[in-house]
Structures are given as C-alpha cells and as structure tokens.
PDB file of C-alpha atoms in Angstrom:
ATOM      1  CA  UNK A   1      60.380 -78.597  -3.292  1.00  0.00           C
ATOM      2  CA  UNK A   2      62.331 -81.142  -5.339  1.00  0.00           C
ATOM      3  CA  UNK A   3      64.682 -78.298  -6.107  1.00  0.00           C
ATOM      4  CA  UNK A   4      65.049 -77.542  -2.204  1.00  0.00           C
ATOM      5  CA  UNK A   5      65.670 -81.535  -1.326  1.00  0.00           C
ATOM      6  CA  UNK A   6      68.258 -81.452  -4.118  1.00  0.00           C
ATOM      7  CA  UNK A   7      70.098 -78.850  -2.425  1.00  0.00           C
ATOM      8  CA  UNK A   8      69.916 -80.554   1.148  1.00  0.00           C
ATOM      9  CA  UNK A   9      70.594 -84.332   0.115  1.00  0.00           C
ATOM     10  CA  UNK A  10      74.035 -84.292   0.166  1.00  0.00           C
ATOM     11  CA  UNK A  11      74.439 -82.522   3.801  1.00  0.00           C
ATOM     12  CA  UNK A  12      71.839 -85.526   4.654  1.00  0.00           C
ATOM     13  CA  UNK A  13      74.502 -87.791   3.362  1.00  0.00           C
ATOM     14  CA  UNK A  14      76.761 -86.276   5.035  1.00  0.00           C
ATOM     15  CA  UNK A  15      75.527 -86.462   8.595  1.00  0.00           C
ATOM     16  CA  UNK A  16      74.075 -89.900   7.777  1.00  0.00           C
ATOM     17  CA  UNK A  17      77.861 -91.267   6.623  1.00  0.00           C
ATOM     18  CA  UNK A  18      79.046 -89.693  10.147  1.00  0.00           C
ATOM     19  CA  UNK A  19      80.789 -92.559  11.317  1.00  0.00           C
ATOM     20  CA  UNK A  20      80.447 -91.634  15.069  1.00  0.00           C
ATOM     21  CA  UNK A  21      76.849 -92.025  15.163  1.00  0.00           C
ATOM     22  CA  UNK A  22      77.535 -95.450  13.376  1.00  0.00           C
ATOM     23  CA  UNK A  23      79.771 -96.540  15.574  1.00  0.00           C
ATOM     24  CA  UNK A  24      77.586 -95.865  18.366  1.00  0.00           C
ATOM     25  CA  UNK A  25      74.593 -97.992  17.306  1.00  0.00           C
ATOM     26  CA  UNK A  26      76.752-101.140  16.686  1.00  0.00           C
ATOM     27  CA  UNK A  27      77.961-100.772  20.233  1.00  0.00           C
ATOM     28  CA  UNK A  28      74.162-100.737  21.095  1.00  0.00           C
ATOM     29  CA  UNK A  29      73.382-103.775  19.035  1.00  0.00           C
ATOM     30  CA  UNK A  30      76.264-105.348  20.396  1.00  0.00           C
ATOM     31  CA  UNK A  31      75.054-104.561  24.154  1.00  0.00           C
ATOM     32  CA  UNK A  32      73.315-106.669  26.233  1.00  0.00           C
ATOM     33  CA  UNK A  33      70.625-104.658  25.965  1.00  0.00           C
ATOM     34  CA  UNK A  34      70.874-104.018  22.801  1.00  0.00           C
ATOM     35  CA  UNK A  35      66.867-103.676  21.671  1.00  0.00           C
ATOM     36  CA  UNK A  36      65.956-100.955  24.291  1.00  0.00           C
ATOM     37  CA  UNK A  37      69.258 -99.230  24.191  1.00  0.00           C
ATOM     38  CA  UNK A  38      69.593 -98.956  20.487  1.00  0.00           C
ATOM     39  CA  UNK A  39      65.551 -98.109  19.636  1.00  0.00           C
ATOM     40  CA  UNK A  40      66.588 -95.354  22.231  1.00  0.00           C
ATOM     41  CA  UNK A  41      69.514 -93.894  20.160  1.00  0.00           C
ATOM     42  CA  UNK A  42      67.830 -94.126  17.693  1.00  0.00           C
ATOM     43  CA  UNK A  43      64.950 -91.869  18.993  1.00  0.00           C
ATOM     44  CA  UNK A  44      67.149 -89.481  20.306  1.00  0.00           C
ATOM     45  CA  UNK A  45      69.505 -88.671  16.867  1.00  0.00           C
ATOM     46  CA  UNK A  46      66.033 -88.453  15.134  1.00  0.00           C
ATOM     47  CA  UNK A  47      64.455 -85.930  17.521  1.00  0.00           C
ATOM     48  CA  UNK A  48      68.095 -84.028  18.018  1.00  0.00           C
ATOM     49  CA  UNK A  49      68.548 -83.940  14.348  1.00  0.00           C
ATOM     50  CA  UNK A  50      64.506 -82.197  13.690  1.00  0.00           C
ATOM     51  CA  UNK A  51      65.467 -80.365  16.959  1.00  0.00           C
ATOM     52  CA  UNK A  52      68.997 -78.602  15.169  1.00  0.00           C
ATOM     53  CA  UNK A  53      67.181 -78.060  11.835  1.00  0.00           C
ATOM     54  CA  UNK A  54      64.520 -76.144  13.012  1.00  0.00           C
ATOM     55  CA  UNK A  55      65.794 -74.323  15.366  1.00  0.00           C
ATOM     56  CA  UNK A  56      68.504 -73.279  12.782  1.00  0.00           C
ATOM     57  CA  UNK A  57      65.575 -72.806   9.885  1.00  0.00           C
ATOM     58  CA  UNK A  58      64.141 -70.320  11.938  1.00  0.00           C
ATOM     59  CA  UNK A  59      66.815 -68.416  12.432  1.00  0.00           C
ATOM     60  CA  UNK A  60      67.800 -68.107   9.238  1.00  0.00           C
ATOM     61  CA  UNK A  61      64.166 -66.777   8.287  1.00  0.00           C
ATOM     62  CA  UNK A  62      65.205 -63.855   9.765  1.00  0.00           C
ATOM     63  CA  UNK A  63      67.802 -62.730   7.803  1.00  0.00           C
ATOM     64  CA  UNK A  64      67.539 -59.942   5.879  1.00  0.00           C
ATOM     65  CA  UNK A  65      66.248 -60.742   1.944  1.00  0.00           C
ATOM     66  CA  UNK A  66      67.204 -58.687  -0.963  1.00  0.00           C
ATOM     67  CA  UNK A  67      64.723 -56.883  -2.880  1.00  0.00           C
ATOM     68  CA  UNK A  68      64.487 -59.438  -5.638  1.00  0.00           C
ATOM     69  CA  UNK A  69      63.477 -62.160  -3.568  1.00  0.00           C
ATOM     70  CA  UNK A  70      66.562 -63.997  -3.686  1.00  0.00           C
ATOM     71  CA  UNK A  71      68.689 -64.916  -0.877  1.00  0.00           C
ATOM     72  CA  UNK A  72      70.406 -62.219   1.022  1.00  0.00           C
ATOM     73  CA  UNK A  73      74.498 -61.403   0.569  1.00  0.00           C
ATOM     74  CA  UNK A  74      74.235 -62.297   4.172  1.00  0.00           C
ATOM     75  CA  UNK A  75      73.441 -65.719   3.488  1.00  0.00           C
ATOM     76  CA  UNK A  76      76.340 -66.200   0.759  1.00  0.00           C
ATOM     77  CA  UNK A  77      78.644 -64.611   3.487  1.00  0.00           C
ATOM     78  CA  UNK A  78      77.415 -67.597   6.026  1.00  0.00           C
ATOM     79  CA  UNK A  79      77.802 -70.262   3.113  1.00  0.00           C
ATOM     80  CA  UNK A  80      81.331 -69.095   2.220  1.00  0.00           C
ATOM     81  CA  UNK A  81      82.395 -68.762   5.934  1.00  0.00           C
ATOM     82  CA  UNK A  82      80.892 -72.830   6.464  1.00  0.00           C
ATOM     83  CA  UNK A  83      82.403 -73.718   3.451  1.00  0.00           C
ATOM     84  CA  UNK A  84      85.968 -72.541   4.447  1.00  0.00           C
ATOM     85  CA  UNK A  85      85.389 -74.170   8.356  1.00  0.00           C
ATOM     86  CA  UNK A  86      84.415 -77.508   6.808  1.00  0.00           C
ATOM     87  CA  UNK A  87      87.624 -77.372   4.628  1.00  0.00           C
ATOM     88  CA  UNK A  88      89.076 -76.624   7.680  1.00  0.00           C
ATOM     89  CA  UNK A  89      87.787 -79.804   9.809  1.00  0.00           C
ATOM     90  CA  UNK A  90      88.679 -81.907   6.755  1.00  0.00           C
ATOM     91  CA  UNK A  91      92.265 -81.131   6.947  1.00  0.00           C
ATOM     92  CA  UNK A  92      91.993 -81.367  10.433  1.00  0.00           C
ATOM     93  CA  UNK A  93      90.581 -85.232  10.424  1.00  0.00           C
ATOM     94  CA  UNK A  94      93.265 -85.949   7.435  1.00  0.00           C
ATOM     95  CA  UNK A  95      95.560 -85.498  10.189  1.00  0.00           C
ATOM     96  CA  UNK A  96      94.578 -87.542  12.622  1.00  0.00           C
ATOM     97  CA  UNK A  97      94.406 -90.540  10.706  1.00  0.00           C
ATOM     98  CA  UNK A  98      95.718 -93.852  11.798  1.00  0.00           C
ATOM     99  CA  UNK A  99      99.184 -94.538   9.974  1.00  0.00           C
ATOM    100  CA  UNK A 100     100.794 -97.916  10.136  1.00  0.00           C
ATOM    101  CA  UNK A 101      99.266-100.509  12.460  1.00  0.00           C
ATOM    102  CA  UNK A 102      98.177 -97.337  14.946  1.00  0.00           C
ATOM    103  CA  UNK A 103      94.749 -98.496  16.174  1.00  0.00           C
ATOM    104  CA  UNK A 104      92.715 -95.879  17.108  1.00  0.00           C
ATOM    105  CA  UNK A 105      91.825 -95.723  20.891  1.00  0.00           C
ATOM    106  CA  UNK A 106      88.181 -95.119  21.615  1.00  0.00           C
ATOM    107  CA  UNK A 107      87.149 -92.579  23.624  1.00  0.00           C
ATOM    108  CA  UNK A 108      86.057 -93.580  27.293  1.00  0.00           C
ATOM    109  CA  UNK A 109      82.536 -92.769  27.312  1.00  0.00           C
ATOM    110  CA  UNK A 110      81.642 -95.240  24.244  1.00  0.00           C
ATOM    111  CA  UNK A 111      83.226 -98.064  26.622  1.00  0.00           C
ATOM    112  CA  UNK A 112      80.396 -97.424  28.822  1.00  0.00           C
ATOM    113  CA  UNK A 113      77.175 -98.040  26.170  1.00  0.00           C
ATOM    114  CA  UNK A 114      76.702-101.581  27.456  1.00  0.00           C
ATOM    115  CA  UNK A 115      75.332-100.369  30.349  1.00  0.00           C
ATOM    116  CA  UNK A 116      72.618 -98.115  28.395  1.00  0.00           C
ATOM    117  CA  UNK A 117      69.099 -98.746  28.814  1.00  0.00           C
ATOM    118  CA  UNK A 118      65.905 -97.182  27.209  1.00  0.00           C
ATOM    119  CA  UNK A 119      66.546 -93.981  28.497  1.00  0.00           C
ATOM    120  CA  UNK A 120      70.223 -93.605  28.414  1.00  0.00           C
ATOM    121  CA  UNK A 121      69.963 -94.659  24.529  1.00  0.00           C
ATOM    122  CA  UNK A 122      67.486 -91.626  24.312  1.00  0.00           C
ATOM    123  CA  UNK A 123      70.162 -88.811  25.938  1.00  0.00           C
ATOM    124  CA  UNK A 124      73.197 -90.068  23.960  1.00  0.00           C
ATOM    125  CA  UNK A 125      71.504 -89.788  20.970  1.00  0.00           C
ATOM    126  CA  UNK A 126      70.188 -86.076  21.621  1.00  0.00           C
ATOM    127  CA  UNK A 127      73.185 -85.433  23.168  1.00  0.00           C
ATOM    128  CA  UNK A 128      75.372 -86.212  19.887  1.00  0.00           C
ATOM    129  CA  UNK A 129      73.213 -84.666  17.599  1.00  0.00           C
ATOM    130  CA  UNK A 130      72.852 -81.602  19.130  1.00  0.00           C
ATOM    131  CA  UNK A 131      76.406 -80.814  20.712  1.00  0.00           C
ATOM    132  CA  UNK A 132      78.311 -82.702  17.706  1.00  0.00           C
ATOM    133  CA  UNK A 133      80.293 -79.651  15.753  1.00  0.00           C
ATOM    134  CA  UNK A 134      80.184 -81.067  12.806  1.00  0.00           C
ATOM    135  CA  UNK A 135      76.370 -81.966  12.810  1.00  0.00           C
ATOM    136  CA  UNK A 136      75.377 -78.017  13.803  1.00  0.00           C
ATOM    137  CA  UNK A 137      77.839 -77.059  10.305  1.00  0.00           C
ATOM    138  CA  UNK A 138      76.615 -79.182   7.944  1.00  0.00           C
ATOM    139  CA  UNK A 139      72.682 -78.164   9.215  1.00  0.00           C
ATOM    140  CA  UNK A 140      73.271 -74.642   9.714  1.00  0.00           C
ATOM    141  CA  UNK A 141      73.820 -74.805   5.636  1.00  0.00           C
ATOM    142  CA  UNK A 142      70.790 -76.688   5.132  1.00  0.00           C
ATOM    143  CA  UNK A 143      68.952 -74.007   7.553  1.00  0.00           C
ATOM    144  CA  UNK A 144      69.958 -71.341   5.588  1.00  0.00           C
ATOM    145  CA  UNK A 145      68.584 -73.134   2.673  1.00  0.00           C
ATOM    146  CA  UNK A 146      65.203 -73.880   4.199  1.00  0.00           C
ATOM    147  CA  UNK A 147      65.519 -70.502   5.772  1.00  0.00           C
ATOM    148  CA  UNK A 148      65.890 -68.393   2.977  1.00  0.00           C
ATOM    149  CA  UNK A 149      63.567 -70.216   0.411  1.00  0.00           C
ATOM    150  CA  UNK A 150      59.836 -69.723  -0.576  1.00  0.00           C
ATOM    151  CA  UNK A 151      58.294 -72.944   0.294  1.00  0.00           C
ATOM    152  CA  UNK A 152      55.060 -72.790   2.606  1.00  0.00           C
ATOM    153  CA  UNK A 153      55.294 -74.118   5.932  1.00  0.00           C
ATOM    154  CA  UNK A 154      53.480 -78.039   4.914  1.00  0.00           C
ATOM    155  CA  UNK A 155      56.219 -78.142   2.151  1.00  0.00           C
ATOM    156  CA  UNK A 156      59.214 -76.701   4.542  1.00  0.00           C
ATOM    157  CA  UNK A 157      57.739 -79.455   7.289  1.00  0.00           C
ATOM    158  CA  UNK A 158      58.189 -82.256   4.413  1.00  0.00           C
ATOM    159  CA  UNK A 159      61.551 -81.042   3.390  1.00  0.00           C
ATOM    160  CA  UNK A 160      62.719 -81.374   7.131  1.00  0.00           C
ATOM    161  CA  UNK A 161      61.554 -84.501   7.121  1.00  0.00           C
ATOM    162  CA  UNK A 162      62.981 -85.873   4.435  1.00  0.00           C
ATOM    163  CA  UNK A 163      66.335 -84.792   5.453  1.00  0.00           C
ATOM    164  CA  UNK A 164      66.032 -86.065   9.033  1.00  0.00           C
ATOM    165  CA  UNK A 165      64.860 -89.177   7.831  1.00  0.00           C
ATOM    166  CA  UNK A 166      67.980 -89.725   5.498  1.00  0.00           C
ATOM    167  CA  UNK A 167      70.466 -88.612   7.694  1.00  0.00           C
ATOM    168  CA  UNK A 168      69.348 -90.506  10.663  1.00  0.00           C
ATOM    169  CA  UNK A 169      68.829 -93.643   7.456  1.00  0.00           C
ATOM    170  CA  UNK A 170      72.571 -95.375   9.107  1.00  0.00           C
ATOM    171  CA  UNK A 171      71.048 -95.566  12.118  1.00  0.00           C
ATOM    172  CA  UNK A 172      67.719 -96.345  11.967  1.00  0.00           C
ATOM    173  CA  UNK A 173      68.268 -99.340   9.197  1.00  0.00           C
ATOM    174  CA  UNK A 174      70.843-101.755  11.761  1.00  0.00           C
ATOM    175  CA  UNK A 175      68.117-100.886  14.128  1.00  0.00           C
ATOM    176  CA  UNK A 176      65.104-102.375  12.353  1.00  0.00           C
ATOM    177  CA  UNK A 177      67.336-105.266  10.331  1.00  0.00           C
ATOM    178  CA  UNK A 178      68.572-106.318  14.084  1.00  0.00           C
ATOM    179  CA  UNK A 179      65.018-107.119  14.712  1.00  0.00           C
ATOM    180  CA  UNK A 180      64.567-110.006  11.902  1.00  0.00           C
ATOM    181  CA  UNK A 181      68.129-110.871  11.895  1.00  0.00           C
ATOM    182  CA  UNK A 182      69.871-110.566  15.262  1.00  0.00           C
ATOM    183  CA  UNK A 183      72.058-113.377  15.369  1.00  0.00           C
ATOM    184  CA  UNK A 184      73.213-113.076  11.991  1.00  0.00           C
ATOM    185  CA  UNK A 185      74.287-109.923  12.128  1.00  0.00           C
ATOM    186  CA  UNK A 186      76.543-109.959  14.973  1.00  0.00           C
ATOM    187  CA  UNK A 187      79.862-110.884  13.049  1.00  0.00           C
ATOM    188  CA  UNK A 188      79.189-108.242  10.469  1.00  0.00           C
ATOM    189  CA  UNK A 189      78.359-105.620  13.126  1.00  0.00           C
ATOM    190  CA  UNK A 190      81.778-106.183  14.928  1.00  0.00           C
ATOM    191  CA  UNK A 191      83.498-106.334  11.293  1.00  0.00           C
ATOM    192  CA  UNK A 192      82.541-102.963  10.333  1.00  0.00           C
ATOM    193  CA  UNK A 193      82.847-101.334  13.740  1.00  0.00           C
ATOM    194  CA  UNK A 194      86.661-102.122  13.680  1.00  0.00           C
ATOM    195  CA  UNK A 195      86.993-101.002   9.853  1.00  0.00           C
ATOM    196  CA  UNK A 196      84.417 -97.522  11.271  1.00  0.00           C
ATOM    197  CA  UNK A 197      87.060 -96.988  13.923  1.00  0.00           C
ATOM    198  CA  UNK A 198      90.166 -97.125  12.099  1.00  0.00           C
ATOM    199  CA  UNK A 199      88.930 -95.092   9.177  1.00  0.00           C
ATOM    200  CA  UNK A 200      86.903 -92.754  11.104  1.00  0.00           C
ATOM    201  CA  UNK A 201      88.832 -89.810  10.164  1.00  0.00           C
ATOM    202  CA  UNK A 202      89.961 -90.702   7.057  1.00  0.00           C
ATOM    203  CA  UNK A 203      85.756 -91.185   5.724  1.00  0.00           C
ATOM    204  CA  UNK A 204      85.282 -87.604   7.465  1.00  0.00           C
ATOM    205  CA  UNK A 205      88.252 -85.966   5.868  1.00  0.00           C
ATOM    206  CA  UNK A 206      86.891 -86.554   2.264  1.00  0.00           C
ATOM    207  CA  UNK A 207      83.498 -86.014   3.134  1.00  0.00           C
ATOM    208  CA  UNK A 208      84.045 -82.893   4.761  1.00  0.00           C
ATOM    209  CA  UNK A 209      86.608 -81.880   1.512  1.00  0.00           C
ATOM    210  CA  UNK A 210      83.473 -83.012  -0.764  1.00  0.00           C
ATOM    211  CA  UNK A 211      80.298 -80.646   1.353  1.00  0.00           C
ATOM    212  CA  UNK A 212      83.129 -77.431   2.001  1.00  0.00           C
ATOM    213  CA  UNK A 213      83.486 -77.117  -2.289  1.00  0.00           C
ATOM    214  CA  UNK A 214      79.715 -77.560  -2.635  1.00  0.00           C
ATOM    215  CA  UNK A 215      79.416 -74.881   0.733  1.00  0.00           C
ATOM    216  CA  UNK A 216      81.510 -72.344  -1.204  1.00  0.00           C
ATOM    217  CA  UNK A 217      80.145 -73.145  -4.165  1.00  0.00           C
ATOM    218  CA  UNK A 218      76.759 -72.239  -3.269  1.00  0.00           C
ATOM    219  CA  UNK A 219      77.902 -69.252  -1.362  1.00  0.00           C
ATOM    220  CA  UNK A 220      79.482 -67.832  -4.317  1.00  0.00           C
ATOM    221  CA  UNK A 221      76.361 -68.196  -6.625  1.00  0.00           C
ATOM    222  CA  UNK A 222      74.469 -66.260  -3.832  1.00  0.00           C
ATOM    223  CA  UNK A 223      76.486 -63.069  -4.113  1.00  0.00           C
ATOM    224  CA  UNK A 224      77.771 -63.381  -7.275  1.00  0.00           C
ATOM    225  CA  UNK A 225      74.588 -64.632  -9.298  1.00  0.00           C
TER     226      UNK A 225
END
C-alpha cells in the first residue's frame, strides 16, 4: 500500500496546491458568514473529491489486465494520453498569466460567496470538485492506479482516503486554524488571496508541467516495462 500512496501523493499535491479551491475558502473566511459557509466548502470538496475517485477507481477496474498481472497496455495508453493533455493545460495557463501590473479579474460567481450559507458552502464545493477539468485529470490517473492494482478493498478504502484527505489538506487546515485564531488571521488571509489571484496560472502552469512528465512517465513504464 505504501507503494500505491507513493504513486498517488503527488496528484494529491496537485489538487491540494489548486489555487482555485484556495481562493475560494479565503473568500469564505473572509465572509460574514464565514464559519457555516466555509465548514460547508469544506464538506463539499471532501465528499466531491471521494465522490470523483471512486467513481473513476471503478471504472478503471474494468479494464482489461494482461496475463501477467500487470497493468493493461490500455492503461499506459490512458496515462500517456493524460500526460500529453496536462502538458497541454500547462501551456495553456503559462499563457494566461498576468504580465506587467495586469490584475487578474475574478470571475463573477466568486463575488457572490459572501452571501453563502451552510448549504450553499456544501454545493460549491461539490460543484468544483466534481465539474473542475483539471480535478477529473489529475484523479482519473490516480483511478487508474487504484484501478489497476492488487490491493483488497480495506487497503484500496485507506488509500482513497489518504489521498482525499491530502488533497482537500489546503482547505480543510484555514478552516480549523480560523476557529482558534480568527481575528488574527484576517490580514494574512487577504495577503495571500491577492498573491493566489495574480499567480493563479502561473502556480498551475508548473504544476501541471511537473504531474504531465510523471503522467507520461508512468505510461511509458506500463507498455514498455
């Protein structure tokens, strides 16, 4: 299993170091409703994130294995084509960076978090982990991971949870600190949302460079063991 976890950490990272979801939960915390709005984000990228894995884990279990147990050509055919797309997206987001003094404009449906409660916290945060592109790439690799290995169904469960629970780490840690430390973490919080917004793109361009190599990578060694 500690082989399997090795293999998913870094998409973990990668989902974790998303800085829309980031973004998001400082403009909860920011809110004036900022305890029920952002414990309901919160719930809602957690349960999205399980929701995408297994969903995508399952599928993968069903494609076809080759007769030494190892993972099918099929699977290095899906790695190499998610490695190439998330080279793809990272030239993409290189592009759209900020140049200059450009400040990025934020899109109009983020203006509109302050009026979140409970249960609007809740739907955005399923919402953008289960529509959000880049999300469904980086877990359909770690599907096909789970998918295709030999770990038991208690050890798969543990190995889901362990990557949920790291790549939903950036939001749930403001959430919990904001409950000891609310006041004091205001400045900070509006600090690093301006820095998350102008380098947005920039953070997502080398991250997305970084997973596509490892993507290919592990594509490769599937068909060409």
């Amino acid at each position: 299993m500690g082989t399997v976890i090795g293999e998913l950490l870094p998409f973990a990272i990668g989902i974790a170091i998303s800085p829309l979801p980031i973004i998001v939960v400082i403009l909860t915390l920011l809110s004036p409703r900022a305890r029920t709005s952002s414990v309901g984000f919160l719930l809602g990228w957690v349960v999205g994130i399980l929701a995408v894995i297994v969903v995508l884990t399952a599928i993968s279990t069903v494609l076809p294995e080759r007769s030494d147990s190892a993972p099918s050509v099929w699977a290095g055919i899906l790695k190499l084509a998610l490695g190439a797309l998330l080279l793809l997206l990272a030239v993409k987001q290189w592009r759209k960076r900020p140049h200059g003094d450009e400040t990025p404009e934020l899109p109009g449906w983020m203006k509109k978090v302050d009026s979140l409660n409970f249960g609007g916290g809740i739907r955005l945060g399923l919402f953008l982990s289960v529509v959000n592109p880049k999300n469904v790439i980086l877990s359909t690799s770690v599907g096909v991971d789970l998918g295709t290995s030999d770990l038991v169904f208690g050890t798969l469960a543990v190995a889901t949870g362990v990557f949920a629970l790291i790549a939903a780490s950036t939001v749930l840690i403001p959430v919990v600190v904001y409950v000891f430390a609310a006041k004091r973490l205001h400045a900070p919080l509006e600090s690093l949302h301006t820095w998350l917004t102008r380098e947005n793109h920039t953070i997502m361009g080398v991250l997305f460079v970084v997973l596509g190599f490892v993507t290919l990578g592990k594509g490769l060694g599937i068909i060409w063991p």
